[in-house]
Coordinates of N, CA and C in Angstrom, one line a residue:
M559 N -11.0 23.3 22.7 CA -9.6 22.9 22.4 C -9.3 23.0 20.9
Y560 N -10.3 22.6 20.0 CA -10.1 22.6 18.6 C -9.8 24.0 18.1
N561 N -10.5 25.1 18.6 CA -10.2 26.4 18.1 C -8.8 26.8 18.3
N562 N -8.1 26.4 19.4 CA -6.7 26.7 19.6 C -5.8 25.9 18.6
M563 N -6.3 24.8 18.1 CA -5.5 24.0 17.2 C -5.9 24.2 15.7
K564 N -6.8 25.1 15.4 CA -7.2 25.3 14.1 C -6.0 25.8 13.2
P565 N -5.7 25.1 12.1 CA -4.6 25.5 11.3 C -4.9 26.8 10.5
A566 N -3.9 27.5 10.3 CA -4.1 28.8 9.6 C -4.5 28.6 8.1
S567 N -4.2 27.5 7.5 CA -4.6 27.2 6.2 C -4.5 25.7 6.0
L568 N -5.0 25.2 4.8 CA -4.9 23.8 4.5 C -3.4 23.3 4.5
N569 N -2.5 24.2 4.0 CA -1.1 23.8 4.0 C -0.5 23.7 5.3
A570 N -1.2 24.1 6.4 CA -0.8 23.9 7.8 C -1.6 22.8 8.5
N571 N -2.5 22.1 7.7 CA -3.3 21.1 8.3 C -2.7 19.7 8.1
I572 N -2.3 19.1 9.2 CA -1.6 17.8 9.1 C -2.4 16.7 8.4
L573 N -3.7 16.7 8.6 CA -4.6 15.7 7.9 C -4.6 15.9 6.4
Y574 N -4.8 17.2 6.0 CA -4.8 17.5 4.6 C -3.4 17.2 4.0
L575 N -2.3 17.5 4.7 CA -1.0 17.2 4.2 C -0.7 15.7 4.0
C576 N -1.2 14.9 5.0 CA -1.0 13.4 4.9 C -1.8 12.9 3.7
S577 N -3.0 13.4 3.5 CA -3.8 12.9 2.4 C -3.1 13.4 1.1
T578 N -2.7 14.6 1.0 CA -2.0 15.1 -0.2 C -0.7 14.3 -0.5
F579 N 0.1 14.1 0.5 CA 1.3 13.3 0.3 C 1.0 11.9 -0.2
T580 N 0.0 11.2 0.3 CA -0.4 9.9 -0.1 C -0.8 9.9 -1.6
H581 N -1.6 10.9 -1.9 CA -2.1 11.0 -3.3 C -0.9 11.3 -4.3
F582 N 0.0 12.2 -3.9 CA 1.1 12.5 -4.8 C 2.1 11.3 -4.9
F583 N 2.3 10.7 -3.7 CA 3.2 9.5 -3.7 C 2.7 8.4 -4.7
N584 N 1.4 8.1 -4.5 CA 0.8 7.0 -5.4 C 0.8 7.4 -6.8
R585 N 0.5 8.7 -7.1 CA 0.6 9.1 -8.5 C 2.0 9.1 -9.1
T586 N 3.0 9.5 -8.3 CA 4.4 9.4 -8.8 C 4.8 8.0 -8.9
L587 N 4.4 7.1 -7.9 CA 4.8 5.7 -8.0 C 4.3 5.1 -9.3
L588 N 3.0 5.3 -9.6 CA 2.4 4.8 -10.8 C 3.2 5.3 -12.0
A589 N 3.5 6.5 -12.1 CA 4.3 7.1 -13.2 C 5.7 6.4 -13.3
E590 N 6.3 6.1 -12.1 CA 7.6 5.4 -12.1 C 7.4 4.0 -12.6
F591 N 6.4 3.3 -12.2 CA 6.1 2.0 -12.7 C 6.0 2.0 -14.2
R592 N 5.2 2.9 -14.7 CA 5.0 3.0 -16.2 C 6.3 3.3 -16.9
Q593 N 7.1 4.2 -16.4 CA 8.3 4.6 -17.0 C 9.2 3.4 -17.1
H594 N 9.2 2.5 -16.1 CA 10.0 1.3 -16.1 C 9.3 0.1 -16.7
K595 N 8.2 0.4 -17.4 CA 7.4 -0.7 -18.1 C 6.9 -1.8 -17.2
L596 N 6.6 -1.4 -16.0 CA 6.1 -2.3 -15.0 C 4.6 -2.1 -14.9
S597 N 3.8 -3.1 -15.3 CA 2.4 -2.9 -15.5 C 1.6 -3.3 -14.2
I598 N 1.8 -2.6 -13.1 CA 1.1 -2.8 -11.9 C 0.7 -1.4 -11.3
T599 N -0.3 -1.4 -10.5 CA -0.8 -0.2 -9.9 C -0.2 -0.2 -8.4
P600 N -0.2 1.0 -7.8 CA 0.2 1.0 -6.4 C -0.6 0.1 -5.5
E601 N -1.9 -0.1 -5.8 CA -2.8 -1.0 -5.0 C -2.4 -2.4 -5.2
Q602 N -2.1 -2.8 -6.4 CA -1.6 -4.2 -6.7 C -0.3 -4.4 -6.0
F603 N 0.6 -3.4 -6.1 CA 1.9 -3.5 -5.5 C 1.8 -3.7 -4.0
A604 N 0.9 -2.9 -3.3 CA 0.7 -3.1 -1.9 C 0.3 -4.5 -1.5
L605 N -0.6 -5.1 -2.3 CA -1.0 -6.4 -2.0 C 0.1 -7.4 -2.3
L606 N 0.9 -7.2 -3.3 CA 2.0 -8.1 -3.5 C 3.0 -8.1 -2.4
V607 N 3.3 -6.9 -1.9 CA 4.2 -6.7 -0.8 C 3.7 -7.4 0.5
L608 N 2.4 -7.2 0.7 CA 1.8 -7.9 1.9 C 1.9 -9.4 1.8
L609 N 1.6 -10.0 0.6 CA 1.7 -11.4 0.4 C 3.2 -11.9 0.5
W610 N 4.1 -11.0 0.1 CA 5.5 -11.4 0.2 C 5.9 -11.6 1.7
Y611 N 5.3 -10.7 2.5 CA 5.6 -10.9 4.0 C 4.8 -12.1 4.6
K612 N 3.6 -12.3 4.1 CA 2.8 -13.4 4.6 C 1.9 -13.9 3.5
D613 N 2.3 -14.9 2.9 CA 1.6 -15.5 1.8 C 0.4 -16.3 2.3
G614 N -0.7 -16.4 1.5 CA -1.8 -17.3 1.9 C -2.8 -16.6 2.9
L615 N -2.9 -15.3 2.8 CA -3.9 -14.6 3.6 C -5.2 -14.7 3.0
T616 N -6.3 -14.6 3.8 CA -7.6 -14.5 3.3 C -7.9 -13.1 2.8
Q617 N -9.0 -13.0 2.0 CA -9.4 -11.7 1.5 C -9.7 -10.8 2.7
K618 N -10.3 -11.3 3.7 CA -10.7 -10.5 4.9 C -9.4 -10.0 5.6
E619 N -8.4 -10.9 5.7 CA -7.1 -10.4 6.3 C -6.4 -9.4 5.5
I620 N -6.5 -9.5 4.2 CA -5.9 -8.6 3.3 C -6.6 -7.2 3.5
S621 N -7.9 -7.3 3.5 CA -8.7 -6.1 3.6 C -8.3 -5.3 4.9
E622 N -8.2 -6.1 6.0 CA -7.9 -5.5 7.3 C -6.5 -4.9 7.3
Q623 N -5.5 -5.7 6.8 CA -4.2 -5.2 6.9 C -3.9 -4.0 6.0
L624 N -4.6 -3.9 4.8 CA -4.4 -2.8 3.9 C -5.3 -1.7 4.2
N625 N -6.2 -1.9 5.2 CA -7.2 -0.8 5.5 C -8.0 -0.5 4.3
R626 N -8.5 -1.5 3.5 CA -9.3 -1.2 2.4 C -10.6 -2.0 2.5
D627 N -11.7 -1.5 1.9 CA -13.0 -2.3 2.0 C -12.9 -3.6 1.2
K628 N -13.7 -4.5 1.6 CA -13.7 -5.8 1.0 C -14.0 -5.8 -0.5
T629 N -14.9 -4.9 -0.9 CA -15.2 -4.8 -2.4 C -14.0 -4.3 -3.2
T630 N -13.3 -3.4 -2.7 CA -12.1 -2.9 -3.4 C -11.0 -4.0 -3.5
V631 N -10.8 -4.7 -2.4 CA -9.8 -5.8 -2.3 C -10.2 -6.9 -3.3
T632 N -11.5 -7.3 -3.3 CA -12.0 -8.3 -4.2 C -11.7 -7.9 -5.7
R633 N -12.0 -6.7 -6.0 CA -11.8 -6.2 -7.4 C -10.3 -6.3 -7.8
V634 N -9.4 -5.8 -6.8 CA -8.0 -5.8 -7.1 C -7.5 -7.3 -7.3
I635 N -8.0 -8.2 -6.4 CA -7.5 -9.6 -6.5 C -8.0 -10.2 -7.8
M636 N -9.2 -9.9 -8.2 CA -9.7 -10.5 -9.5 C -8.9 -10.1 -10.6
N637 N -8.5 -8.8 -10.7 CA -7.7 -8.3 -11.7 C -6.3 -8.9 -11.7
M638 N -5.8 -9.1 -10.5 CA -4.5 -9.7 -10.3 C -4.5 -11.2 -10.7
K639 N -5.6 -11.9 -10.4 CA -5.7 -13.3 -10.8 C -5.7 -13.4 -12.4
K640 N -6.5 -12.5 -13.0 CA -6.5 -12.5 -14.5 C -5.1 -12.3 -15.1
R641 N -4.3 -11.6 -14.4 CA -2.9 -11.3 -14.9 C -1.9 -12.2 -14.3
K642 N -2.4 -13.3 -13.6 CA -1.5 -14.3 -13.1 C -0.5 -13.8 -12.0
M643 N -0.8 -12.8 -11.3 CA 0.0 -12.3 -10.2 C -0.2 -13.0 -8.9
V644 N -1.5 -13.5 -8.7 CA -1.9 -14.2 -7.5 C -2.7 -15.4 -8.0
K645 N -2.9 -16.3 -7.0 CA -3.8 -17.4 -7.3 C -4.6 -17.5 -6.0
Q646 N -5.8 -18.1 -6.1 CA -6.8 -18.2 -5.0 C -7.1 -19.7 -4.8
E647 N -7.0 -20.1 -3.6 CA -7.3 -21.5 -3.2 C -8.2 -21.6 -2.1
T648 N -9.0 -22.6 -2.1 CA -10.0 -22.8 -1.0 C -9.2 -23.2 0.3
D649 N -9.6 -22.6 1.4 CA -8.9 -22.8 2.7 C -9.2 -24.3 3.1
M650 N -8.2 -25.0 3.5 CA -8.4 -26.4 3.8 C -9.2 -26.6 5.1
T651 N -9.1 -25.6 6.0 CA -9.9 -25.8 7.3 C -11.3 -25.2 7.2
D652 N -11.5 -24.3 6.2 CA -12.8 -23.6 6.1 C -13.1 -23.4 4.6
S653 N -13.9 -24.3 4.1 CA -14.2 -24.3 2.7 C -14.9 -23.1 2.2
R654 N -15.5 -22.2 3.1 CA -16.1 -21.0 2.7 C -15.1 -19.9 2.4
S655 N -13.9 -20.1 3.0 CA -12.9 -19.1 2.9 C -11.8 -19.4 1.8
R656 N -11.3 -18.4 1.1 CA -10.3 -18.5 0.1 C -9.0 -17.8 0.5
R657 N -7.9 -18.5 0.3 CA -6.6 -17.9 0.6 C -6.0 -17.4 -0.7
I658 N -5.2 -16.4 -0.6 CA -4.6 -15.7 -1.8 C -3.1 -16.0 -1.7
Y659 N -2.5 -16.4 -2.8 CA -1.1 -16.7 -2.8 C -0.4 -16.0 -4.0
I660 N 0.8 -15.5 -3.7 CA 1.5 -14.8 -4.8 C 2.1 -15.9 -5.7
T661 N 2.1 -15.6 -7.0 CA 2.6 -16.5 -8.0 C 4.1 -16.1 -8.4
A662 N 4.7 -16.9 -9.1 CA 6.1 -16.6 -9.6 C 6.1 -15.3 -10.3
R663 N 5.1 -15.1 -11.2 CA 5.0 -13.8 -11.9 C 4.8 -12.6 -10.9
G664 N 4.0 -12.9 -9.9 CA 3.7 -11.8 -8.9 C 5.0 -11.5 -8.1
K665 N 5.8 -12.5 -7.8 CA 7.1 -12.3 -7.1 C 8.0 -11.5 -7.9
T666 N 8.1 -11.8 -9.2 CA 8.9 -11.0 -10.1 C 8.5 -9.5 -10.2
L667 N 7.2 -9.3 -10.3 CA 6.7 -7.9 -10.3 C 6.9 -7.2 -9.0
Q668 N 6.7 -8.0 -7.9 CA 6.9 -7.4 -6.6 C 8.4 -7.0 -6.4
T669 N 9.3 -7.8 -6.8 CA 10.8 -7.5 -6.7 C 11.1 -6.3 -7.5
Q670 N 10.6 -6.2 -8.8 CA 10.9 -5.0 -9.6 C 10.2 -3.8 -9.0
G671 N 9.0 -3.9 -8.5 CA 8.3 -2.8 -7.9 C 9.0 -2.3 -6.6
L672 N 9.6 -3.2 -5.9 CA 10.3 -2.9 -4.6 C 11.5 -2.0 -4.9
K673 N 12.2 -2.3 -6.0 CA 13.4 -1.5 -6.4 C 12.9 -0.1 -6.7
I674 N 11.9 0.0 -7.5 CA 11.4 1.3 -8.0 C 10.8 2.1 -6.8
S675 N 10.0 1.5 -6.0 CA 9.4 2.2 -4.8 C 10.5 2.6 -3.8
G676 N 11.5 1.7 -3.6 CA 12.6 2.0 -2.7 C 13.3 3.3 -3.2
E677 N 13.6 3.4 -4.4 CA 14.3 4.5 -5.0 C 13.5 5.8 -4.8
L678 N 12.2 5.7 -5.0 CA 11.3 6.8 -4.8 C 11.2 7.2 -3.3
Y679 N 11.1 6.2 -2.5 CA 11.1 6.5 -1.0 C 12.4 7.2 -0.6
M680 N 13.5 6.8 -1.1 CA 14.8 7.4 -0.7 C 14.8 8.9 -1.3
R681 N 14.3 9.1 -2.5 CA 14.2 10.4 -3.0 C 13.3 11.3 -2.2
V682 N 12.2 10.8 -1.7 CA 11.3 11.6 -0.9 C 12.0 12.0 0.4
L683 N 12.8 11.1 1.0 CA 13.4 11.3 2.3 C 14.7 12.1 2.2
K684 N 15.1 12.4 1.0 CA 16.4 13.2 0.8 C 16.4 14.5 1.7
N685 N 17.4 14.7 2.4 CA 17.6 15.9 3.2 C 16.7 16.0 4.4
I686 N 16.1 14.8 4.8 CA 15.3 14.8 6.1 C 16.1 14.0 7.1
S687 N 16.4 14.6 8.2 CA 17.2 14.0 9.3 C 16.4 12.8 9.9
T688 N 17.2 11.8 10.4 CA 16.6 10.7 11.1 C 15.7 11.1 12.2
E689 N 16.1 12.2 13.0 CA 15.3 12.7 14.1 C 13.9 13.2 13.6
K690 N 13.9 14.0 12.5 CA 12.7 14.5 11.9 C 11.8 13.3 11.4
L691 N 12.4 12.4 10.7 CA 11.7 11.3 10.2 C 11.0 10.5 11.3
N692 N 11.8 10.2 12.4 CA 11.2 9.4 13.5 C 10.1 10.2 14.2
G693 N 10.3 11.5 14.3 CA 9.2 12.3 14.9 C 8.0 12.3 14.1
G694 N 8.1 12.4 12.7 CA 7.0 12.3 11.8 C 6.3 11.0 11.9
V695 N 7.1 9.9 11.9 CA 6.5 8.6 12.0 C 5.7 8.5 13.3
E696 N 6.2 8.9 14.4 CA 5.5 8.9 15.7 C 4.2 9.7 15.7
L697 N 4.3 10.9 15.1 CA 3.1 11.7 14.9 C 2.0 11.0 14.2
V698 N 2.3 10.5 13.0 CA 1.3 9.8 12.2 C 0.8 8.6 13.0
R699 N 1.6 7.8 13.6 CA 1.1 6.7 14.5 C 0.1 7.2 15.5
N700 N 0.4 8.3 16.2 CA -0.5 8.8 17.2 C -1.8 9.3 16.5
L701 N -1.7 9.9 15.4 CA -3.0 10.3 14.7 C -3.8 9.1 14.4
I702 N -3.2 8.0 13.9 CA -3.9 6.8 13.6 C -4.5 6.1 14.9
K703 N -3.7 6.1 15.9 CA -4.2 5.6 17.2 C -5.4 6.3 17.7
N704 N -5.4 7.6 17.5 CA -6.5 8.5 18.0 C -7.8 8.2 17.3
L705 N -7.7 7.6 16.2 CA -9.0 7.3 15.5 C -9.6 6.1 16.1

């Protein structure tokens, strides 16, 4: 079955293209953040957005929801704590666990980042029909589900 599905080149390989898009999007997003004097990384921004939706997650929950290993998440959180974007508190029901909360500074950075990333997102989707976008989203969801 694979031989019939072998792409003619890397530029026809959906997995390669997804990876390349992610790399270019994050690189462009970081450049946009810097251009707007917003001193956060795409990784920090993703964590701020996640906490905006559900504040007080554990590091394990953050790791699972962002699909990142615990070591990477711990490093990002420690850097964000130093910069007062998040705070860490011991879980009241399990003293071994720590919950991560977004701070006022983190909310400000998240709001600014959301505006910048939203503009980039709309620029990326320019001239793409709703039907093509929905089809692409469904395709990527199926790829993820197949893993």
